[in-house]
XYZ file of C-alpha atoms in Angstrom:
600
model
C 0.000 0.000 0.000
C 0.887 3.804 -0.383
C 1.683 5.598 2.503
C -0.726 8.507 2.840
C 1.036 11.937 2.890
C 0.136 15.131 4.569
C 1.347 18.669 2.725
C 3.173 21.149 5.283
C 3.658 24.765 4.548
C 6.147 26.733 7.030
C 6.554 30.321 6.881
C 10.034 30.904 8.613
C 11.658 34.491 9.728
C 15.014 34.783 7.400
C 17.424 35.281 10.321
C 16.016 31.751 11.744
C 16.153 30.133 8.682
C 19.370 28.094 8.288
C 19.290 27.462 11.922
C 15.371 25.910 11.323
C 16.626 24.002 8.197
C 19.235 22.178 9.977
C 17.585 20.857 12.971
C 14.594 20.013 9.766
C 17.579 17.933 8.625
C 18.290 16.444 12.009
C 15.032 15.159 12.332
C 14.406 14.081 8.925
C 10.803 12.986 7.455
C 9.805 16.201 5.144
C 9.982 14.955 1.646
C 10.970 18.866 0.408
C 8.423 20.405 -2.562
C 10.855 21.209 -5.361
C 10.532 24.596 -6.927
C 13.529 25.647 -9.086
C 14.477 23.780 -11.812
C 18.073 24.147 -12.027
C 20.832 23.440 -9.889
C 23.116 25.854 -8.704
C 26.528 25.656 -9.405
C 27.812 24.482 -6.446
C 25.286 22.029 -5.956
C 26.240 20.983 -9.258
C 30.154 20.380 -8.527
C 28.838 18.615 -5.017
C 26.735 16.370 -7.160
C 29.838 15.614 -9.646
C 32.340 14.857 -6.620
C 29.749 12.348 -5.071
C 28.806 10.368 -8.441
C 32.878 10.549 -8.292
C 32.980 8.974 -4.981
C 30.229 6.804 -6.052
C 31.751 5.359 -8.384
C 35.249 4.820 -6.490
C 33.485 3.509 -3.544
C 31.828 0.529 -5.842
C 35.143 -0.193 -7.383
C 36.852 -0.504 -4.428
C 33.960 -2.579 -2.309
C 34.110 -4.917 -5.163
C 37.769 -5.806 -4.360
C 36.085 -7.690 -1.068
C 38.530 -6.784 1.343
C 38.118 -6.906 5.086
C 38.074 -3.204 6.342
C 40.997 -2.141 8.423
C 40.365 2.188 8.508
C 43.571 4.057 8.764
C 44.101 7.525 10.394
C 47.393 8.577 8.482
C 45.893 12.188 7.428
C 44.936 10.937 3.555
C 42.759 12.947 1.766
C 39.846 11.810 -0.011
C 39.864 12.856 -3.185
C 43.360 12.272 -2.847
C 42.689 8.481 -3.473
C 39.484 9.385 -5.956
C 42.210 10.947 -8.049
C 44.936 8.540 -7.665
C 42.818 5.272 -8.519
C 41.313 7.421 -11.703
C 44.932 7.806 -12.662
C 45.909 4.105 -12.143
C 42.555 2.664 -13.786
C 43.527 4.584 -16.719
C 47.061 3.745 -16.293
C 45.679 -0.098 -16.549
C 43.525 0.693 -19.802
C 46.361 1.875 -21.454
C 48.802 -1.166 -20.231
C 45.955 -3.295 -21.331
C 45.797 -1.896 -25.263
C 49.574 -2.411 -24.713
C 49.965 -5.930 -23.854
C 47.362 -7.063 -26.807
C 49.626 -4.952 -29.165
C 52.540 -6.807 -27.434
C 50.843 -10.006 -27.595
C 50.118 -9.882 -31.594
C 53.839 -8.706 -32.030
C 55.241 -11.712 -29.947
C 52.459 -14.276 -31.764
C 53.893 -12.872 -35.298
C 57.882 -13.352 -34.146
C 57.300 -16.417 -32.010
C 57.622 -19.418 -35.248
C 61.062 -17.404 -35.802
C 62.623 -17.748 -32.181
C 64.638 -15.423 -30.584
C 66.245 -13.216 -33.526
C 68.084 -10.386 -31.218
C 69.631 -7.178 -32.494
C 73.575 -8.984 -31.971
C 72.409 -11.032 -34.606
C 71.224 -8.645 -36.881
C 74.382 -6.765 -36.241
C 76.620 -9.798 -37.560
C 74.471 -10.333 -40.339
C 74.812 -6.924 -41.629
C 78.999 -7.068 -41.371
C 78.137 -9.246 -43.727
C 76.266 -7.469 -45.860
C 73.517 -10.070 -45.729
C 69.553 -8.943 -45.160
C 67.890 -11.690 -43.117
C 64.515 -12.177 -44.852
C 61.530 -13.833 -43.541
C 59.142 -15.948 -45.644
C 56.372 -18.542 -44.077
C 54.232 -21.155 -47.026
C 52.229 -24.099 -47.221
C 54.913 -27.057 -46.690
C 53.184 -28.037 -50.242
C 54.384 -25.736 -52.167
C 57.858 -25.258 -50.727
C 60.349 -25.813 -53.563
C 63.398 -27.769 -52.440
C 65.339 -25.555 -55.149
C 64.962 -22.275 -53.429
C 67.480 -24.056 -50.855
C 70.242 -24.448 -53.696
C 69.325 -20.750 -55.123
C 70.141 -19.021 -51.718
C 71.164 -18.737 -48.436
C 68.184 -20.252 -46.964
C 67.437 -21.572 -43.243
C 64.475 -23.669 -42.427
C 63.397 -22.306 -39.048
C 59.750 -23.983 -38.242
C 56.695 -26.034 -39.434
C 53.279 -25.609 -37.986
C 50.254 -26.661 -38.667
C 51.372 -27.119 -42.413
C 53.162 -24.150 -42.949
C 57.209 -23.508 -42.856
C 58.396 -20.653 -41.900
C 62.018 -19.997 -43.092
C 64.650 -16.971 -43.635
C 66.832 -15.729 -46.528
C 69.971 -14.249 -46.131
C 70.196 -11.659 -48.950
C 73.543 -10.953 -50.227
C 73.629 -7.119 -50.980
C 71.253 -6.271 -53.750
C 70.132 -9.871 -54.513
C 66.891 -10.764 -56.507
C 64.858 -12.958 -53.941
C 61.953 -14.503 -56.433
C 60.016 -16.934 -54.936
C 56.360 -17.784 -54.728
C 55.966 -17.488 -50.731
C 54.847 -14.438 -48.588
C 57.460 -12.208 -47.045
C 56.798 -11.160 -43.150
C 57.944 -8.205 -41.685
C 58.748 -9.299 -37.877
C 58.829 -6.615 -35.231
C 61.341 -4.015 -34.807
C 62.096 -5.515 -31.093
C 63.279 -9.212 -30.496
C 61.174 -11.886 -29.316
C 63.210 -11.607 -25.965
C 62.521 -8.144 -25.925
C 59.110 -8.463 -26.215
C 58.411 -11.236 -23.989
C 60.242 -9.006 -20.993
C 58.376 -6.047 -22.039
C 55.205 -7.796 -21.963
C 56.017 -9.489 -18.625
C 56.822 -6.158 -16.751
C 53.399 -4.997 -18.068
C 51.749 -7.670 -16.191
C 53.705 -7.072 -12.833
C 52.914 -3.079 -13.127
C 48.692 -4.605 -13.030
C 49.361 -6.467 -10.351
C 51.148 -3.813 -8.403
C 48.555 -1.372 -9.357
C 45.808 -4.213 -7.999
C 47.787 -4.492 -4.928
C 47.518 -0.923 -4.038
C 43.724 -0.524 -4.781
C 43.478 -4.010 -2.241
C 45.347 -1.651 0.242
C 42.763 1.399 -0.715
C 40.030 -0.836 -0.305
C 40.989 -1.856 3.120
C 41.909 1.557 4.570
C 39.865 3.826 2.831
C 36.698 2.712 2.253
C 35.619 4.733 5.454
C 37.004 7.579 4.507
C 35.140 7.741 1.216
C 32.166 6.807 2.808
C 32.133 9.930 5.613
C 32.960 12.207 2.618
C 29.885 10.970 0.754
C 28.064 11.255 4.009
C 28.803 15.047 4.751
C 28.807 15.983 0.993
C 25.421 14.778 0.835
C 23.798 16.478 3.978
C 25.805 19.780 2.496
C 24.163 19.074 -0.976
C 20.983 18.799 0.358
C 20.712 21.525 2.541
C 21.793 23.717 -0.130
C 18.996 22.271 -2.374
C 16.253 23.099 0.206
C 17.807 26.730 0.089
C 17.430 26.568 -3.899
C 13.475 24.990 -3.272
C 13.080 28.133 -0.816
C 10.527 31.030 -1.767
C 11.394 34.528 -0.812
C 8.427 36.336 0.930
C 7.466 39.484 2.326
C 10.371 41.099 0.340
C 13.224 38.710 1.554
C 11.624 38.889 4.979
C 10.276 35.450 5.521
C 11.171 32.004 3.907
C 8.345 29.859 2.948
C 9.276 26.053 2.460
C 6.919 23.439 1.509
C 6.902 19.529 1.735
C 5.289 16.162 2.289
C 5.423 14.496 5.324
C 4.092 10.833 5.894
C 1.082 9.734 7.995
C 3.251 7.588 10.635
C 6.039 10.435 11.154
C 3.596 13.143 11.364
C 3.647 13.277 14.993
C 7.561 13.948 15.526
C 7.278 16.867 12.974
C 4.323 18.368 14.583
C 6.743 18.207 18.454
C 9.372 19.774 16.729
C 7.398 22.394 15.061
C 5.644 23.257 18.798
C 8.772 23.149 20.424
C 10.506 25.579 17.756
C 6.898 27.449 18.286
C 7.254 27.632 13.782
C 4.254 28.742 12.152
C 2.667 26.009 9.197
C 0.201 24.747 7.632
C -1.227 21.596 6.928
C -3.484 19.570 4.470
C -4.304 16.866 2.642
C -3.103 16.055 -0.755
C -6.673 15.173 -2.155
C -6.165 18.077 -4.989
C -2.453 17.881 -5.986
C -0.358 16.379 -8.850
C -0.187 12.761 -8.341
C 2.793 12.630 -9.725
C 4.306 15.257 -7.333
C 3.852 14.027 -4.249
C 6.119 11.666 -2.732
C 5.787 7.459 -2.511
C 6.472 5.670 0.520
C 5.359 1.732 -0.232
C 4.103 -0.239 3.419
C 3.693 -3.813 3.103
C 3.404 -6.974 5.134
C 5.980 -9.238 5.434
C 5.342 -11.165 2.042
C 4.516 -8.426 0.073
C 7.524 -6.679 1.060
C 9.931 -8.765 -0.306
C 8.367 -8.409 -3.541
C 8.995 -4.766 -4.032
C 12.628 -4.489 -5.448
C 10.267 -6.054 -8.490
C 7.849 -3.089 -8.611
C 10.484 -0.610 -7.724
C 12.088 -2.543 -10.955
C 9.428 -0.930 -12.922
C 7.955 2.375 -11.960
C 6.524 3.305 -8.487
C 2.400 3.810 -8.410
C 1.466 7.973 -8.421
C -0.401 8.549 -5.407
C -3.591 8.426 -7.135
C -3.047 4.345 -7.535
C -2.696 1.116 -5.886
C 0.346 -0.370 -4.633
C -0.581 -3.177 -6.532
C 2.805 -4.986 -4.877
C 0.396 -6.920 -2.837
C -1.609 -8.498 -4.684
C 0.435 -9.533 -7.563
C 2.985 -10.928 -5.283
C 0.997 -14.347 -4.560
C 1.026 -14.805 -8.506
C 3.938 -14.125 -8.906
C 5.748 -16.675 -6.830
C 2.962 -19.077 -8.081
C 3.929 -18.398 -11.511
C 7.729 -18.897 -10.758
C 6.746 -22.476 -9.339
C 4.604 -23.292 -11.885
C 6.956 -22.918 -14.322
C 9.997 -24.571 -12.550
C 7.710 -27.125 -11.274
C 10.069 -29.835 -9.794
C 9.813 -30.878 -6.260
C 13.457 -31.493 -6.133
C 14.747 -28.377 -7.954
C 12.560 -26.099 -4.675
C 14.282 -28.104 -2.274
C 17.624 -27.549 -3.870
C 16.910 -23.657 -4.216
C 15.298 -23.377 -0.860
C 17.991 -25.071 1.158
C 20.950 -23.529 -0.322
C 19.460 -19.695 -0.256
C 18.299 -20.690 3.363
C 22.263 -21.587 4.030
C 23.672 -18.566 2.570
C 20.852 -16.219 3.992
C 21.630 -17.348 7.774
C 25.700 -17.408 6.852
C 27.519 -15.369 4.402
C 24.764 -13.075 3.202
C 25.117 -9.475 4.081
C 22.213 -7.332 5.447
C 21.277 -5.675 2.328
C 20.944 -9.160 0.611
C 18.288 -10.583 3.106
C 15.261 -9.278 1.188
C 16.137 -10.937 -2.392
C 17.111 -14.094 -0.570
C 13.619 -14.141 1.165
C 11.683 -13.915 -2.021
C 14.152 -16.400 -3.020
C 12.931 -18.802 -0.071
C 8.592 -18.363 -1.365
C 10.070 -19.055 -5.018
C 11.316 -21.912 -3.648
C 8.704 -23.409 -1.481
C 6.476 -22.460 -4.887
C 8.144 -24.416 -6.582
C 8.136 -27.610 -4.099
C 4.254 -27.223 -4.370
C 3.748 -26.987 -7.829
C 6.474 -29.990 -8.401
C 3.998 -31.793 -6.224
C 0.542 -30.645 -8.076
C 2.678 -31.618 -11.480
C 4.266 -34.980 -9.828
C 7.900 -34.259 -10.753
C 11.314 -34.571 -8.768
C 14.485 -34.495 -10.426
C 12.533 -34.964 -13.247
C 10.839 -38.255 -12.292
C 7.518 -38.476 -12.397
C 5.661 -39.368 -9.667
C 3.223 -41.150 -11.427
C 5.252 -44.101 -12.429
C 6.748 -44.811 -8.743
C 5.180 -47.404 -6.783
C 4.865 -45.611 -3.551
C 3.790 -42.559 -4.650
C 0.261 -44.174 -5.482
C -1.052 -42.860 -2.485
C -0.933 -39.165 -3.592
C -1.155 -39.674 -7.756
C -4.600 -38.616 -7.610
C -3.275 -35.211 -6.345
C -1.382 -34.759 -9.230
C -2.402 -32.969 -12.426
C -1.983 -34.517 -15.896
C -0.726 -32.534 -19.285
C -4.205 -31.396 -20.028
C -5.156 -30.103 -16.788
C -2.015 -28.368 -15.661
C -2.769 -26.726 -19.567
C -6.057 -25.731 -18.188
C -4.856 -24.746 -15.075
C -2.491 -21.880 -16.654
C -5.633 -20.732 -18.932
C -7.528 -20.748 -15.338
C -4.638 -18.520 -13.388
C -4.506 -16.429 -16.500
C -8.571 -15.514 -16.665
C -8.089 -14.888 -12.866
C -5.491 -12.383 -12.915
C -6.818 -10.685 -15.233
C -9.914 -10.745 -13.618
C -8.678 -9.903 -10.225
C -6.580 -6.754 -12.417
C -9.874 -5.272 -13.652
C -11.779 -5.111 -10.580
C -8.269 -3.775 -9.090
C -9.001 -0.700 -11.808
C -12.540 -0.719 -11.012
C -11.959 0.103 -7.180
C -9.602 2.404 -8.206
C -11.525 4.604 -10.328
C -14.074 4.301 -7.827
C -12.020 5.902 -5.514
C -10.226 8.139 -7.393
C -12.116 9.879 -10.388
C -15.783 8.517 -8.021
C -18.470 5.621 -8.775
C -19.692 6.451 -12.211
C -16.043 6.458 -13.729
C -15.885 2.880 -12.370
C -19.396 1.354 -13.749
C -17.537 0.691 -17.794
C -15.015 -1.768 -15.883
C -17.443 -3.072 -13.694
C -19.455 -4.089 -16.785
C -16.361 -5.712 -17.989
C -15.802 -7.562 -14.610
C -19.424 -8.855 -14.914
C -19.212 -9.643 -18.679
C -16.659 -11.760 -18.423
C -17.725 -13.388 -14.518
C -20.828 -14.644 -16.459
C -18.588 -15.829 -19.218
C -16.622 -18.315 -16.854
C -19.669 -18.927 -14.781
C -22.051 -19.875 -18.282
C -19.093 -22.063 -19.649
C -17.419 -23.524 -16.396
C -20.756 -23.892 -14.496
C -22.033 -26.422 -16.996
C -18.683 -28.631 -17.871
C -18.257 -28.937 -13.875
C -22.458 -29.979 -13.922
C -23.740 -27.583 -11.426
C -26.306 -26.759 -14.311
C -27.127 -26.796 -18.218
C -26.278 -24.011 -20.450
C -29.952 -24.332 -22.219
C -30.915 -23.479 -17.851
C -28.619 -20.802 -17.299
C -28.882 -19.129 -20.620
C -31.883 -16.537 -19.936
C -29.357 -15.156 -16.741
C -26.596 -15.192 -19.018
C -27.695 -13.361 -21.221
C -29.353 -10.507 -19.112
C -25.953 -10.324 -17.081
C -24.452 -9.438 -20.556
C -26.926 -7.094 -21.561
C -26.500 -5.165 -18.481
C -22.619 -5.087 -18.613
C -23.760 -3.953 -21.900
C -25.366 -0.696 -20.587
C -22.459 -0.602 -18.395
C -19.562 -0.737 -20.901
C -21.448 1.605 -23.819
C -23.323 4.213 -21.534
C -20.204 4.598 -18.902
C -17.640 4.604 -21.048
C -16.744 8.080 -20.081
C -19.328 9.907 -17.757
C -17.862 13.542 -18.699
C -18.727 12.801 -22.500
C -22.369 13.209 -24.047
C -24.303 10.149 -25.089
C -23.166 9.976 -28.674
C -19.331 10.719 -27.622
C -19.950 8.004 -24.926
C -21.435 4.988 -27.368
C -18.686 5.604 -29.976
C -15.535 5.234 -26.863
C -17.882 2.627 -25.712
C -17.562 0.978 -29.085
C -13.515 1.687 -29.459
C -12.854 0.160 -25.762
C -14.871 -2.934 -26.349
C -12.987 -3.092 -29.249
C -9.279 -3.044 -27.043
C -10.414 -4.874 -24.623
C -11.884 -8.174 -26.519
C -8.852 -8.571 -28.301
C -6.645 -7.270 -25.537
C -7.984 -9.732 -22.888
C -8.072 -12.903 -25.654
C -4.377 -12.177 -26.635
C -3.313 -11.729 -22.970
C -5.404 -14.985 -21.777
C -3.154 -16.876 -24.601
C -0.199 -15.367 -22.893
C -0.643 -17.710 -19.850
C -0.198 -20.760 -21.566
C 3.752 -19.878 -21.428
C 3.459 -21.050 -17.822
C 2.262 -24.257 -18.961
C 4.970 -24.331 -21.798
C 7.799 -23.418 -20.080
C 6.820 -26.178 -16.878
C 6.617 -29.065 -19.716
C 10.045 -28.699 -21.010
C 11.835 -27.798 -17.509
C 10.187 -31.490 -16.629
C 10.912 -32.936 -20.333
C 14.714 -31.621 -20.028
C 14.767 -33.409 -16.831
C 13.439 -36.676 -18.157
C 16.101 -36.504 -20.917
C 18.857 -35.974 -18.387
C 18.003 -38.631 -16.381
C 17.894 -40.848 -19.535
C 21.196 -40.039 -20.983
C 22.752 -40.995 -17.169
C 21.390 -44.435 -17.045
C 22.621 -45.098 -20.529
C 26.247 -43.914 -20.109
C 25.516 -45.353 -16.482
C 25.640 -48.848 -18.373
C 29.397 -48.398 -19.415
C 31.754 -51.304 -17.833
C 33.822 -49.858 -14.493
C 33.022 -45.622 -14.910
C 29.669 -46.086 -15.860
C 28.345 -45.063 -12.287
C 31.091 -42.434 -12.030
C 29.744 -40.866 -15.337
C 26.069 -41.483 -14.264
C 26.574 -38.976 -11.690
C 28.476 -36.572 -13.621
C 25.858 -36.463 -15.731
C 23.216 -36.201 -13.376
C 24.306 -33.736 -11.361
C 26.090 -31.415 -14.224
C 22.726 -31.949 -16.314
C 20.276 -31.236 -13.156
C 22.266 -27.782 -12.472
C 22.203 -26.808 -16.107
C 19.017 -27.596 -16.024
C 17.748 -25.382 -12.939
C 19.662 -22.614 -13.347
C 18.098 -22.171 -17.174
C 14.933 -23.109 -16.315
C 15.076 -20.608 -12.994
C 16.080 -17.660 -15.098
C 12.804 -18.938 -17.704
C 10.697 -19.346 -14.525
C 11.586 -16.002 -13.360
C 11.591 -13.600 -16.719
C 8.566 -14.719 -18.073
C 6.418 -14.456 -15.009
C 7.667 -10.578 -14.788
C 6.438 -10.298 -18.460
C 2.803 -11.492 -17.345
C 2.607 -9.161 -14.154
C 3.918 -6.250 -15.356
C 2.524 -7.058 -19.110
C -0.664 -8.525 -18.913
C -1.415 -7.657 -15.174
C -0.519 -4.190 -15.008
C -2.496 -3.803 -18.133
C -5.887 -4.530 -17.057
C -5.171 -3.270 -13.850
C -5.150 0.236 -15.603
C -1.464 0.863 -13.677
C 0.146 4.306 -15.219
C 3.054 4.675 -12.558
C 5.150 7.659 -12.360
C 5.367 8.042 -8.926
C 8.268 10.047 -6.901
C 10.098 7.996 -4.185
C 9.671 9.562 -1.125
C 13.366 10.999 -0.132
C 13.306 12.641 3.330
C 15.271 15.856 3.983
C 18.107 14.293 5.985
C 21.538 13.289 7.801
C 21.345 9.490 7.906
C 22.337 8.078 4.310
């Protein structure tokens, strides 16, 4: 759900106001109005020093070294600048060692040919000359015509040098190389300092990363506050000529109480309201979920955030969801295997900030343990064909039903998104803005009850036709005569018209879209079957058959979960946030609520 806001006006005496601003900060819950649309430029340069530090801080927490903070008067920006300077210092070694690399590649069939050599050569006044061809067509006579040394063979081709005597005519049907300037010694010592200079350079961002990490962070810390104090300065309107600063803000339901203490306290004068009449895409969103729902809303935050004039609808498409993601994995063993190793990590390695993923992680697990059961597969072994398993077979769903059951989840999501819409029109735009999607919401309830009602025998069609068909003619009135309540009759009948139009082919194209969950479960438990196949059949093999069964098994199984995982998790996004958000009528655009604070 949204957490409702409250708008807060203070009109503040200009000699107070800095001092009122910072203990605002201390306190921290007023989401600050903004008013000026540019940043000044001191804000900007505080802005570009902390996407610097940012970016420096990532780098260096990525190096995963345990944090020892030294006091040795460092500053900084000191260290932003120096790793800048190194990183680029690496980029450039790097474009140097794969120019080194191609050089040594193209002198290595020669060997070592040093500059002494060359010297000795040329006292001579012979021209060392370097030809490579296809050991085919090497003629034997070139080695009577010249001075000529065979020097390799590889892959088929020889590689070989000509000594040219002064001006000599060298005419023969191979291609000349030109080897590097520098010797192949040369270039394998050049190449190898490069690679200790990287590792030195690595060694000193490890030390960075172990005594400075702190250091960047406080910076961050106080450029922040400083950066946002001076942007509630910028969002400050000058009233009374200059006299009196007027500053305005949201503040949230649950925290109004500690503003309204400090306000008394500071004896400030404000004003508050609701925020029935604003821009929905203005004020500020705080999300407040239960303990399931919560876990699901990195995924919405993924998206967009709702504007305050919508649902959360984190909620209620978080049940789907994980159903979806079990559905589609399906395997009783595969939800065991992810539930017991994120359960592992979660109470072990995993660092505070990772708890929430690994807890959604957990319910996509013990989804996917139920729907393995409802579909009868572990490891992909099917239930049905194990002896004692016959007590629960009847539990499980064949082919055609689990086909029916995606259909089933679809046509109830879909349902469950319209009369989401409908009770949000209700209660945003009022009642008769809701009564088109209503219709819809009965149109197609009557639909699923006509069909269903007679296939599960709770009564004919020829019986229930007369209802059926007056529920449809009123969803009739409903969808053509409330199609848009601010329109005149005519106007009305022709949206009307246009929106049935959307949503009949809208709703039968995203009811189709469900059968991916049904698609996407077969082969995860087909790929398993295959798997387990291929084991027993190399398991057959005299003396390393069982070894290689299970290789096989548990190599294949892996494969197996983590594709299937990243299928059971993609396409289940694409029918919330597709199909779902769709009929739901979600627009998003919503502001996260920031607070005017200290604490990052």
């Amino acid at each position: 759900m949204i957490t409702p806001m409250t708008r807060y006006s203070f009109l503040i005496y200009h000699k107070e106001y800095n001092d009122f601003l910072q203990k605002l900060q201390d306190i921290g819950v007023l989401h600050i109005a903004e008013k000026a649309d540019e940043y000044d430029e001191e804000t900007r340069q505080a802005l570009e020093d902390i996407k610097k530090l940012n970016e420096t801080i990532r780098f260096l927490e990525k190096k995963g070294q345990e944090e020892n903070p030294a006091d040795d008067g460092t500053q900084p920006f000191d260290i932003v600048r120096d790793i800048k300077e190194k990183q680029d210092e690496i980029a450039n070694i790097e474009q140097e060692l794969v120019a080194l690399r191609k050089d040594i590649n193209k002198a290595h069939p020669w060997g070592d040919f040093t500059d002494d050599m060359k010297q000795k050569l040329k006292e001579l006044n012979l021209t060392p000359r370097f030809f490579v061809v296809n050991e085919k067509y090497f003629d034997s006579d070139w080695e009577n015509q010249y001075y000529l040394e065979r020097i390799n063979n590889i892959s088929g081709n020889l590689y070989f040098v000509i000594l040219q005597e002064g001006d000599q005519e060298i005419d023969i049907e191979a291609e000349e190389v030109r080897l590097p300037d520098e010797s192949l010694s040369e270039l394998d010592r050049k190449y190898d300092e490069k690679e200790k200079r990287i590792q030195e350079i690595n060694r000193i961002f490890d030390e960075y990363a172990e005594k400075y990490l702190e250091l960047l962070r406080n910076e961050r810390k106080r450029l922040q506050e400083k950066t946002d104090f001076n942007q509630a300065l910028n969002h400050t309107e000058s009233q009374a000529e200059d006299k009196v600063m007027l500053l305005e803000g949201w503040v949230p339901e649950d925290k109004e109480e500690e503003l309204k203490a400090f306000l008394e306290k500071e004896n400030v004068l404000y004003v508050s309201s609701d925020v029935k009449s604003e821009d929905p895409y203005q004020v500020p969103i705080q999300l407040k979920n239960g303990k399931f729902a919560k876990v699901f809303e990195p995924l919405q935050k993924m998206i967009d955030l709702p504007n305050y004039y919508e649902l959360d609808l984190t909620p209620f498409f978080a049940p789907f969801f994980a159903l979806f993601f079990g559905f589609c994995l399906g395997d009783v063993g595969y939800g065991i295997v992810i539930l017991a190793a994120v359960t592992i990590y979660k109470h072990t390695k995993a660092k505070p900030g990772m708890k929430i993923y690994l807890t959604m992680a957990q319910y996509l697990g013990a989804a996917t343990v139920l729907m393995g059961l409802i579909g009868g597969t572990v490891f992909g072994i099917s239930l049905t064909n194990i002896d004692w398993a016959s007590q629960v077979r009847n539990m499980i769903l064949d082919r055609n039903q689990l086909f029916y059951a995606s259909l089933g989840l679809g046509i109830l999501q879909i349902l469950f998104g319209l009369i989401l819409k409908a009770y949000r029109l209700w209660k945003f735009s009022g009642f008769p803005y809701s009564l088109s999607t209503w219709g819809w919401v009965l149109a197609l309830l009557s639909l699923v009850f006509y069909m269903g009602g007679d296939q599960l025998g709770w009564f004919t069609q020829s019986a229930a036709k007369p209802y059926f068909n007056g529920a449809l003619i009123f969803s009739g009135v409903l969808i053509f005569l409330f199609s848009d309540p601010k329109l005149n009759i005519f106007a009305r009948l022709g949206k009307g018209v246009w929106d049935a139009y959307n949503t009949v082919t809208g709703v039968f194209g995203d009811v189709l879209s469900y059968i991916r969950l049904f698609a996407i479960g077969i082969s995860t438990a087909i790929l398993g079957f295959v798997i387990n196949e291929i084991a027993l059949t190399f398991g057959q093999i005299p003396y390393v058959g069982p070894v290689v069964f299970i290789l096989i098994l548990v190599i294949g199984h892996i494969g197996n979960l983590l594709i299937s995982s990243l299928s059971a998790f993609v396409h289940p996004m694409r029918l919330t946030f597709v199909e779902f958000y769709n009929n739901a009528g979600f627009t998003g655009g919503g502001k996260k609520y920031k607070p005017f604070t200290k604490s990052l």
